[in-house]
Short mmCIF file of C-alpha atoms in Angstrom, two decimals:
data_model
loop_
_atom_site.label_atom_id
_atom_site.label_comp_id
_atom_site.label_asym_id
_atom_site.label_seq_id
_atom_site.Cartn_x
_atom_site.Cartn_y
_atom_site.Cartn_z
CA UNK A 1 73.91 -26.15 -59.30
CA UNK A 2 72.96 -26.35 -62.99
CA UNK A 3 70.73 -29.40 -62.46
CA UNK A 4 69.20 -27.72 -59.43
CA UNK A 5 68.19 -24.69 -61.48
CA UNK A 6 66.60 -26.92 -64.12
CA UNK A 7 64.91 -29.08 -61.51
CA UNK A 8 63.33 -25.94 -60.03
CA UNK A 9 62.18 -24.77 -63.46
CA UNK A 10 64.55 -21.80 -63.52
CA UNK A 11 65.38 -22.07 -67.20
CA UNK A 12 66.48 -18.45 -67.44
CA UNK A 13 68.93 -18.94 -64.58
CA UNK A 14 70.23 -22.16 -66.11
CA UNK A 15 70.74 -20.44 -69.46
CA UNK A 16 72.65 -17.59 -67.79
CA UNK A 17 74.87 -20.12 -66.06
CA UNK A 18 75.48 -21.92 -69.35
CA UNK A 19 76.54 -18.64 -71.01
CA UNK A 20 78.77 -17.86 -68.05
CA UNK A 21 80.41 -21.28 -68.36
CA UNK A 22 81.06 -20.64 -72.05
CA UNK A 23 82.93 -17.43 -71.26
CA UNK A 24 85.20 -18.99 -68.66
CA UNK A 25 87.71 -21.52 -69.96
CA UNK A 26 88.33 -24.35 -69.38
CA UNK A 27 84.76 -24.95 -68.15
CA UNK A 28 82.92 -25.62 -71.37
CA UNK A 29 79.34 -26.96 -71.49
CA UNK A 30 79.09 -30.57 -72.63
CA UNK A 31 76.30 -32.78 -73.96
CA UNK A 32 75.02 -33.44 -70.42
CA UNK A 33 74.65 -29.72 -69.69
CA UNK A 34 72.85 -29.05 -72.95
CA UNK A 35 70.62 -32.12 -72.63
CA UNK A 36 69.64 -31.16 -69.09
CA UNK A 37 68.54 -27.69 -70.14
CA UNK A 38 66.80 -28.99 -73.25
CA UNK A 39 64.87 -31.43 -71.05
CA UNK A 40 63.83 -28.62 -68.70
CA UNK A 41 62.67 -26.48 -71.61
CA UNK A 42 60.67 -29.36 -73.08
CA UNK A 43 58.96 -30.01 -69.76
CA UNK A 44 57.81 -26.38 -69.81
CA UNK A 45 56.68 -26.85 -73.43
CA UNK A 46 59.24 -24.32 -74.62
CA UNK A 47 60.00 -26.27 -77.78
CA UNK A 48 61.30 -23.36 -79.89
CA UNK A 49 63.94 -22.60 -77.26
CA UNK A 50 64.78 -26.28 -76.83
CA UNK A 51 65.19 -26.80 -80.57
CA UNK A 52 67.26 -23.63 -80.80
CA UNK A 53 69.60 -24.93 -78.12
CA UNK A 54 69.76 -28.27 -79.91
CA UNK A 55 70.80 -26.53 -83.13
CA UNK A 56 73.34 -24.44 -81.21
CA UNK A 57 75.06 -27.40 -79.58
CA UNK A 58 75.45 -29.16 -82.92
CA UNK A 59 76.89 -26.01 -84.48
CA UNK A 60 79.48 -25.93 -81.69
CA UNK A 61 80.50 -29.52 -82.37
CA UNK A 62 78.80 -30.95 -79.28
CA UNK A 63 77.23 -34.18 -80.48
CA UNK A 64 73.76 -35.00 -79.14
CA UNK A 65 73.33 -38.41 -77.52
CA UNK A 66 70.35 -40.73 -77.14
CA UNK A 67 69.15 -38.77 -74.10
CA UNK A 68 69.12 -35.51 -76.08
CA UNK A 69 67.15 -37.06 -78.93
CA UNK A 70 64.72 -38.86 -76.62
CA UNK A 71 63.99 -35.62 -74.79
CA UNK A 72 63.18 -33.71 -77.97
CA UNK A 73 61.24 -36.54 -79.59
CA UNK A 74 59.11 -36.88 -76.46
CA UNK A 75 58.62 -33.11 -76.28
CA UNK A 76 57.49 -32.94 -79.91
CA UNK A 77 55.16 -35.91 -79.49
CA UNK A 78 53.57 -34.36 -76.42
CA UNK A 79 52.58 -31.40 -78.59
CA UNK A 80 51.38 -33.57 -81.46
CA UNK A 81 54.22 -32.57 -83.75
CA UNK A 82 54.54 -36.07 -85.18
CA UNK A 83 56.38 -35.25 -88.42
CA UNK A 84 59.15 -33.35 -86.63
CA UNK A 85 59.52 -36.22 -84.18
CA UNK A 86 59.91 -38.64 -87.08
CA UNK A 87 62.50 -36.36 -88.67
CA UNK A 88 64.53 -36.39 -85.46
CA UNK A 89 64.28 -40.16 -85.34
CA UNK A 90 65.71 -40.32 -88.87
CA UNK A 91 68.49 -37.90 -87.92
CA UNK A 92 69.26 -40.04 -84.90
CA UNK A 93 69.57 -43.11 -87.11
CA UNK A 94 71.73 -41.26 -89.65
CA UNK A 95 74.09 -40.30 -86.83
CA UNK A 96 74.41 -43.96 -85.81
CA UNK A 97 72.79 -43.37 -82.42
CA UNK A 98 70.92 -46.51 -81.40
CA UNK A 99 67.44 -45.97 -79.97
CA UNK A 100 66.80 -47.36 -76.49
CA UNK A 101 63.66 -48.50 -74.69
CA UNK A 102 62.54 -44.91 -74.06
CA UNK A 103 62.87 -44.04 -77.75
CA UNK A 104 60.79 -47.02 -78.81
CA UNK A 105 58.15 -46.43 -76.13
CA UNK A 106 57.76 -42.82 -77.24
CA UNK A 107 57.42 -43.83 -80.89
CA UNK A 108 54.89 -46.57 -80.14
CA UNK A 109 52.82 -44.19 -78.05
CA UNK A 110 53.05 -41.57 -80.80
CA UNK A 111 51.86 -43.89 -83.56
CA UNK A 112 49.01 -45.19 -81.40
CA UNK A 113 47.79 -41.68 -80.61
CA UNK A 114 48.11 -40.89 -84.30
CA UNK A 115 45.81 -43.84 -85.00
CA UNK A 116 48.51 -45.82 -86.80
CA UNK A 117 48.51 -48.96 -84.66
CA UNK A 118 49.96 -51.10 -87.44
CA UNK A 119 53.09 -48.93 -87.53
CA UNK A 120 53.24 -49.05 -83.74
CA UNK A 121 53.14 -52.85 -83.89
CA UNK A 122 55.93 -52.82 -86.48
CA UNK A 123 58.08 -50.73 -84.12
CA UNK A 124 57.21 -53.15 -81.31
CA UNK A 125 58.43 -56.12 -83.36
CA UNK A 126 61.50 -54.23 -84.61
CA UNK A 127 62.72 -53.38 -81.12
CA UNK A 128 62.57 -57.03 -80.10
CA UNK A 129 64.59 -58.02 -83.16
CA UNK A 130 67.18 -55.41 -82.19
CA UNK A 131 67.51 -56.81 -78.70
CA UNK A 132 65.57 -54.09 -76.89
CA UNK A 133 63.17 -55.88 -74.57
CA UNK A 134 59.67 -54.35 -74.26
CA UNK A 135 58.56 -53.35 -70.77
CA UNK A 136 55.15 -52.73 -69.20
CA UNK A 137 55.12 -49.19 -70.61
CA UNK A 138 55.65 -50.55 -74.14
CA UNK A 139 52.82 -53.05 -73.82
CA UNK A 140 50.45 -50.56 -72.19
CA UNK A 141 51.00 -47.99 -74.97
CA UNK A 142 50.30 -50.54 -77.71
CA UNK A 143 47.37 -51.93 -75.75
CA UNK A 144 45.86 -48.45 -75.59
CA UNK A 145 46.19 -48.18 -79.36
CA UNK A 146 44.22 -51.38 -79.93
CA UNK A 147 41.57 -50.38 -77.39
CA UNK A 148 41.10 -46.95 -78.97
CA UNK A 149 40.40 -48.67 -82.30
CA UNK A 150 38.06 -51.20 -80.72
CA UNK A 151 40.35 -54.10 -81.62
CA UNK A 152 39.77 -55.91 -78.34
CA UNK A 153 40.77 -59.34 -79.68
CA UNK A 154 44.19 -57.91 -80.57
CA UNK A 155 44.34 -56.24 -77.16
CA UNK A 156 43.64 -59.55 -75.41
CA UNK A 157 46.24 -61.30 -77.55
CA UNK A 158 48.79 -58.64 -76.60
CA UNK A 159 48.08 -59.16 -72.89
CA UNK A 160 48.68 -62.90 -73.40
CA UNK A 161 52.03 -62.15 -75.06
CA UNK A 162 52.87 -59.76 -72.24
CA UNK A 163 52.16 -62.40 -69.59
CA UNK A 164 54.16 -65.05 -71.46
CA UNK A 165 56.97 -62.51 -71.65
CA UNK A 166 57.02 -62.47 -67.85
CA UNK A 167 55.79 -58.89 -67.56
CA UNK A 168 53.08 -58.30 -64.97
CA UNK A 169 50.27 -55.89 -65.91
CA UNK A 170 50.08 -52.69 -63.86
CA UNK A 171 47.29 -50.28 -63.03
CA UNK A 172 47.58 -48.62 -66.45
CA UNK A 173 47.28 -51.97 -68.24
CA UNK A 174 44.15 -52.95 -66.34
CA UNK A 175 42.43 -49.57 -66.58
CA UNK A 176 43.17 -49.40 -70.32
CA UNK A 177 41.56 -52.80 -70.84
CA UNK A 178 38.50 -51.96 -68.75
CA UNK A 179 38.05 -48.64 -70.53
CA UNK A 180 38.37 -50.39 -73.88
CA UNK A 181 35.76 -52.98 -72.97
CA UNK A 182 33.37 -50.30 -71.72
CA UNK A 183 33.71 -48.20 -74.87
CA UNK A 184 33.10 -51.25 -77.03
CA UNK A 185 30.01 -52.36 -75.08
CA UNK A 186 31.68 -55.52 -73.77
CA UNK A 187 30.40 -54.85 -70.27
CA UNK A 188 30.69 -58.42 -68.97
CA UNK A 189 34.38 -58.55 -69.81
CA UNK A 190 34.88 -55.10 -68.38
CA UNK A 191 33.29 -56.04 -65.07
CA UNK A 192 35.27 -59.29 -64.84
CA UNK A 193 38.53 -57.47 -65.54
CA UNK A 194 37.64 -54.70 -63.11
CA UNK A 195 36.76 -57.25 -60.45
CA UNK A 196 40.11 -58.96 -60.93
CA UNK A 197 42.13 -55.87 -60.27
CA UNK A 198 39.83 -54.62 -57.52
CA UNK A 199 41.66 -57.24 -55.49
CA UNK A 200 44.64 -54.91 -55.70
CA UNK A 201 42.83 -52.56 -53.31
CA UNK A 202 44.17 -54.59 -50.42
CA UNK A 203 47.72 -54.30 -51.73
CA UNK A 204 49.66 -51.74 -49.68
CA UNK A 205 51.81 -50.95 -52.74
CA UNK A 206 48.81 -49.51 -54.59
CA UNK A 207 48.49 -45.76 -54.05
CA UNK A 208 45.29 -44.05 -52.94
CA UNK A 209 45.10 -42.35 -56.34
CA UNK A 210 45.21 -45.70 -58.14
CA UNK A 211 42.56 -47.10 -55.79
CA UNK A 212 40.23 -44.24 -56.70
CA UNK A 213 40.89 -44.91 -60.40
CA UNK A 214 40.14 -48.61 -59.95
CA UNK A 215 36.87 -47.89 -58.20
CA UNK A 216 35.93 -45.29 -60.83
CA UNK A 217 36.30 -47.73 -63.73
CA UNK A 218 34.52 -50.48 -61.83
CA UNK A 219 31.51 -48.27 -61.07
CA UNK A 220 31.41 -46.92 -64.63
CA UNK A 221 31.27 -50.43 -66.03
CA UNK A 222 28.60 -51.53 -63.58
CA UNK A 223 26.54 -48.54 -64.61
CA UNK A 224 26.93 -49.03 -68.36
#
């Protein structure tokens, strides 16, 4: 019932249920309950309420877990509140909570959007050393950072590493590359890359939305 309320965006109803649970022993809210509501609040960009609930759970001795921290870090990053996100990351480390793939992906994306691709690359290398294997989301986020800065040689090198790592590029990877080439006036490379993934149009696993995106980038590059 609680998850259902959050899933439907009824944060007020979920909060009432949480308060009701608190008043009726032995049913006490746990970290899962709090994290679920915090996630729902973050999705609705209600960060003050989410952070208030986070502070409340800690005051009650309910220890946040990696899911709780990931949710808040992602919520803060989505609103461009980089410094607060970094503070939470430090708190997470101080509490001996190991970051997972989602944590690292959020941080890499944050640093890239902040324009600090070097720091994003450091996080990328650190996660590998700690045994957290990058996935296509990790690579695509870092790739976007290089493309935004016009560092297309680094972007190409990253794609090579990605392929050697056994990770197949997805629609986001390809469109990021094509967009980067177009913005940096490397039209020939953009058209070649676009032509390569236009072959995906015959793939039944590619959604209609992705097909439209593919065609859009292809036509933009041809018209540049």
